[in-house]
Short mmCIF file of C-alpha atoms in Angstrom, two decimals:
data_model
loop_
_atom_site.label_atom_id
_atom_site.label_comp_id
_atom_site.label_asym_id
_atom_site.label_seq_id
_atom_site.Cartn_x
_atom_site.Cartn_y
_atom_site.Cartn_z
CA UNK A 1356 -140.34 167.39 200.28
CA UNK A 1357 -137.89 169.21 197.82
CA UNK A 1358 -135.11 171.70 198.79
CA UNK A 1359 -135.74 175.40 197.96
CA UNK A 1360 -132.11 176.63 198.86
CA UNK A 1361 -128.81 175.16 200.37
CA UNK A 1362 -126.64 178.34 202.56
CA UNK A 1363 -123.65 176.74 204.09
CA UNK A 1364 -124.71 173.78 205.59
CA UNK A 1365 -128.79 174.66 206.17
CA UNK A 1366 -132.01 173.73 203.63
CA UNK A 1367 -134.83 175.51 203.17
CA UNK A 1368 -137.21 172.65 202.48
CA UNK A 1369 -140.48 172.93 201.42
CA UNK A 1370 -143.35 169.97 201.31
CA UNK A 1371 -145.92 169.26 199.18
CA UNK A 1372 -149.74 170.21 199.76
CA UNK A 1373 -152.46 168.04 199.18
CA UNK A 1374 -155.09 170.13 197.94
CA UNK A 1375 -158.97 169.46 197.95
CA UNK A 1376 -162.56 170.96 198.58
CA UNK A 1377 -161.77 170.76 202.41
CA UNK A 1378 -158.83 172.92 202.23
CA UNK A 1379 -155.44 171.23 202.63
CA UNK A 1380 -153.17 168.49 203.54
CA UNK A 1381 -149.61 168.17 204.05
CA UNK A 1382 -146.79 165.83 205.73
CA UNK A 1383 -144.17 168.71 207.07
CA UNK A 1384 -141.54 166.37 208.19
CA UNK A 1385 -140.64 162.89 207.05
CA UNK A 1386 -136.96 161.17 207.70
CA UNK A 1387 -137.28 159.21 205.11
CA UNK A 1388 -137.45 162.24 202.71
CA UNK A 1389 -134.70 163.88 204.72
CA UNK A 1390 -132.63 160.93 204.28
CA UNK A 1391 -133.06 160.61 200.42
CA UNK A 1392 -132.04 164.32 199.82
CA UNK A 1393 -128.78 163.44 201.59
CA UNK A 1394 -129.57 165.06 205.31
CA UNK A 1395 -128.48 163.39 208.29
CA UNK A 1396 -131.34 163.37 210.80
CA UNK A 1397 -130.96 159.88 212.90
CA UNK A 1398 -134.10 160.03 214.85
CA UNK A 1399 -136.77 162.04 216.06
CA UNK A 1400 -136.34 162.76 220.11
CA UNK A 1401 -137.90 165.55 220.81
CA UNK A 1402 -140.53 168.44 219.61
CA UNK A 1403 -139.98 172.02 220.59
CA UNK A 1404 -142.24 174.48 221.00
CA UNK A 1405 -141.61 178.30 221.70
CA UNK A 1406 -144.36 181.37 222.08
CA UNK A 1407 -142.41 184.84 221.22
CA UNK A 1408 -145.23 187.34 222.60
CA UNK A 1409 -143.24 190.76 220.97
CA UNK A 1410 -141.61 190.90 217.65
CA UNK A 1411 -137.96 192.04 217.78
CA UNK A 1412 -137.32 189.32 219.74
CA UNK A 1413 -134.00 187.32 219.42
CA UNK A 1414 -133.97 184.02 221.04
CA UNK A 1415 -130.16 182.30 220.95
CA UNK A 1416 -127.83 181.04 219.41
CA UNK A 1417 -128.50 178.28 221.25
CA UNK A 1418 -126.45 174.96 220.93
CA UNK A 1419 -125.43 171.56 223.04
CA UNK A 1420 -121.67 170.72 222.93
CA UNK A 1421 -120.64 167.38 221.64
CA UNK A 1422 -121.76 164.79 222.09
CA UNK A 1423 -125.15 166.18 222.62
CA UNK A 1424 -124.96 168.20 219.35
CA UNK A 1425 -128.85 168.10 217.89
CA UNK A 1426 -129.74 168.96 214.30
CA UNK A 1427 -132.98 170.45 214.16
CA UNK A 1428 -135.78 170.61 211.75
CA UNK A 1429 -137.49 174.01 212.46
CA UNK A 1430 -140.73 175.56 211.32
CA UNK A 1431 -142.97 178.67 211.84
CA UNK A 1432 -146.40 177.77 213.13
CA UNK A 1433 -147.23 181.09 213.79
CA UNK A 1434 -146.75 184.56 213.14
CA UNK A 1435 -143.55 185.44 210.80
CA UNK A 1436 -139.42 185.14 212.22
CA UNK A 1437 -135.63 185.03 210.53
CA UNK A 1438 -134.10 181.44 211.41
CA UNK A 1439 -130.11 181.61 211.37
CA UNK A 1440 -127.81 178.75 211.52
CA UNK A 1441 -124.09 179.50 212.64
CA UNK A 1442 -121.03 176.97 211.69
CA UNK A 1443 -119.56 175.29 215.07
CA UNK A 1444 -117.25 172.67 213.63
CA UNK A 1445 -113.82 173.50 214.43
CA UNK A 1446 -113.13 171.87 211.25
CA UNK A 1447 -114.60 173.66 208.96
CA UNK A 1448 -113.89 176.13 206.13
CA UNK A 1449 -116.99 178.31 207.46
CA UNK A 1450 -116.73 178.16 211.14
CA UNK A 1451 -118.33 181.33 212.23
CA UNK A 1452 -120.10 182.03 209.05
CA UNK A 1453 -123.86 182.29 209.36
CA UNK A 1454 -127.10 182.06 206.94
CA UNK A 1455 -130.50 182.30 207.74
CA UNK A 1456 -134.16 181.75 205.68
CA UNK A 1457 -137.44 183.68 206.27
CA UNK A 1458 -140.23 181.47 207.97
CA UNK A 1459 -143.29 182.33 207.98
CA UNK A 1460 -147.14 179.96 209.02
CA UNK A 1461 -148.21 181.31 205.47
CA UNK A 1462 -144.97 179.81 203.54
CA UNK A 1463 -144.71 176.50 205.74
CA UNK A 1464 -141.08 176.65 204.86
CA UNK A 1465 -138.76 174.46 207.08
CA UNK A 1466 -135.19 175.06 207.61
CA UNK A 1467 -132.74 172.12 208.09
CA UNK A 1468 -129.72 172.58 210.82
CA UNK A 1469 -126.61 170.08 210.87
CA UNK A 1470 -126.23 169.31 214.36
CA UNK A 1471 -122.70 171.18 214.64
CA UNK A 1472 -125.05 174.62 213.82
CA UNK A 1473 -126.13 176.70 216.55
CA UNK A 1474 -129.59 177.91 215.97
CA UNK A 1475 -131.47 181.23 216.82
CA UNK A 1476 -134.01 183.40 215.48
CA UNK A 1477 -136.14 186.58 215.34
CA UNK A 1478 -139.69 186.72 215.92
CA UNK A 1479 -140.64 189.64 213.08
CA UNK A 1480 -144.60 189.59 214.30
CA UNK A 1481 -145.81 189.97 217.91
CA UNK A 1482 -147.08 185.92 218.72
CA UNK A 1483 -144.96 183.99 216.52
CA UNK A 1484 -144.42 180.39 217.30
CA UNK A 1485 -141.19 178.17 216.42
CA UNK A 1486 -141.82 174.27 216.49
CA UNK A 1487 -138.80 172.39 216.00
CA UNK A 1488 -137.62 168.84 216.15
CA UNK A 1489 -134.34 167.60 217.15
CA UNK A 1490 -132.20 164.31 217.18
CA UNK A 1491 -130.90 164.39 220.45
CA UNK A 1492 -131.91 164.75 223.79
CA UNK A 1493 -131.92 168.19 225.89
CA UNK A 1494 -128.78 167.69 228.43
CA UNK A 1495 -128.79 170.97 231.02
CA UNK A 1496 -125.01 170.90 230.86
CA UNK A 1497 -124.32 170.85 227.20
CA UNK A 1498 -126.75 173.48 226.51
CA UNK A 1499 -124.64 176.29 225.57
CA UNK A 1500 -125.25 179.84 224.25
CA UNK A 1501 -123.31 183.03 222.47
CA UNK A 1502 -123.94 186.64 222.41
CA UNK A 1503 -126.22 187.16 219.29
CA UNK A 1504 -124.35 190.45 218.53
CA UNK A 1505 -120.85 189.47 218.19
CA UNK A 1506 -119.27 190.89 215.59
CA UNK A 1507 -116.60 187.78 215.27
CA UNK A 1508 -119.85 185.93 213.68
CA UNK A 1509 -119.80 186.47 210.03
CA UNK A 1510 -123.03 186.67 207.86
CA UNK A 1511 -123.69 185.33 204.83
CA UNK A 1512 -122.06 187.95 203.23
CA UNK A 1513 -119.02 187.88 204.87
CA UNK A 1514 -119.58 190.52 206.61
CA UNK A 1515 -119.19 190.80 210.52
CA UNK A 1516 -122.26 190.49 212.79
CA UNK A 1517 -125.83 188.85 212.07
CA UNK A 1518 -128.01 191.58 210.65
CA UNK A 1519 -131.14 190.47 212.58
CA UNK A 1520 -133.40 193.05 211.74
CA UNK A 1521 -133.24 191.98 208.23
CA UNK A 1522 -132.31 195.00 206.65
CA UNK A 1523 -134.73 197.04 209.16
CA UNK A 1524 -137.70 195.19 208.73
CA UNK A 1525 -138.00 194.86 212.26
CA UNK A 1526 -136.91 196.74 215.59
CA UNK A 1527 -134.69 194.47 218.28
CA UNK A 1528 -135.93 194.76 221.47
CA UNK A 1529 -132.56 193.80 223.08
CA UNK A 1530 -133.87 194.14 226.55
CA UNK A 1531 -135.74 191.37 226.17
CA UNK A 1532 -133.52 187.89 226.69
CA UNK A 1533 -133.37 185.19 228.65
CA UNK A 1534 -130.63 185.33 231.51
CA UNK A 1535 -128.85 182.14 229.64
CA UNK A 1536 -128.97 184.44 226.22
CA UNK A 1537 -127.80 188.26 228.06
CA UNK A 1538 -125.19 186.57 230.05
CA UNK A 1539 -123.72 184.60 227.28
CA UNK A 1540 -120.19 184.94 225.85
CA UNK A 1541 -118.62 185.44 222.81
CA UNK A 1542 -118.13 183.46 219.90
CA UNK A 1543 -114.36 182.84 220.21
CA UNK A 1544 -114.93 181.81 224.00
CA UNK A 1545 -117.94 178.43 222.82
CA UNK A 1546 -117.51 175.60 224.27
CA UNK A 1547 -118.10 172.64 221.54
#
């Protein structure tokens, strides 16, 4: 596993494939690799699975308030989406700022979230499919969203607001959300 690109506190990661007259093998996800280029991941507790059936589609930010924070390893299995990452920690320099990486099944690319990140994403092909695992458990009451459109979020430009359709390469369908994600609030109102 090496690291393609650090934004804030995310990795793109990318592992090795094993390459014969069969086709291919590959180990996508290994602590021990995680560990030795310096990301915390303590354990593996759970593994994710979400089915996006439209592209356009923005799932999140999703996040569980301390001390059921979860960093996440998370992976396209399945079609093609935009994976953002958005600073919680009170703390920090960048709270508010966001990054994101393109996943895609053909890249295999994996994106690495600290587990004071929210996570969401953008589905960019109709049937794309997010695995991702976490290091904590999923706790109902910690489970905490934001509006995906608030402008108080910065990108990783500096500039307000996530620009999910990357630049136009895809169409939101906004009218498609979970209740959790339409009746979220802002930013400056989280809970952490």
């Amino acid at each position: 596993m090496k690291i393609l690109e650090r934004k804030l506190g995310c990795v793109l990661l990318e592992s090795s494939l094993i390459r014969d007259v069969r086709g291919w093998f590959q180990v996508p996800f290994s602590i021990e690799d995680l560990h030795s280029l310096g990301l915390e991941f303590s354990t593996v507790f759970q593994l994710n699975h979400s089915f996006t059936e439209q592209a356009g589609v923005v799932r999140g930010p999703n996040y569980q308030k301390r001390p059921f924070q979860q960093a996440k390893v998370v992976r396209c299995t399945r079609g093609s989406l935009y994976s953002v990452g958005i600073d919680l920690d009170p703390e920090s320099p960048t709270r508010g700022h966001s990054c994101g990486f393109y996943l895609s099944a053909e890249n295999r690319c994996l994106m690495y979230l600290p587990g004071s990140y929210a996570h969401g994403f953008v589905s960019l092909e109709a049937g794309t499919e997010l695995e991702y695992l976490t290091d904590n458990r999923y706790c109902y009451e910690a489970a905490k969203s934001f509006r995906f459109d608030d402008p108080a979020v910065l990108d990783q430009s500096g500039r307000a607001g996530i620009d999910w359709t990357m630049g136009g390469a895809v169409e939101l369908h906004t009218e498609i959300q979970s209740d959790k994600n339409r009746l979220a609030p802002g930013f400056a109102e989280i809970e952490w």
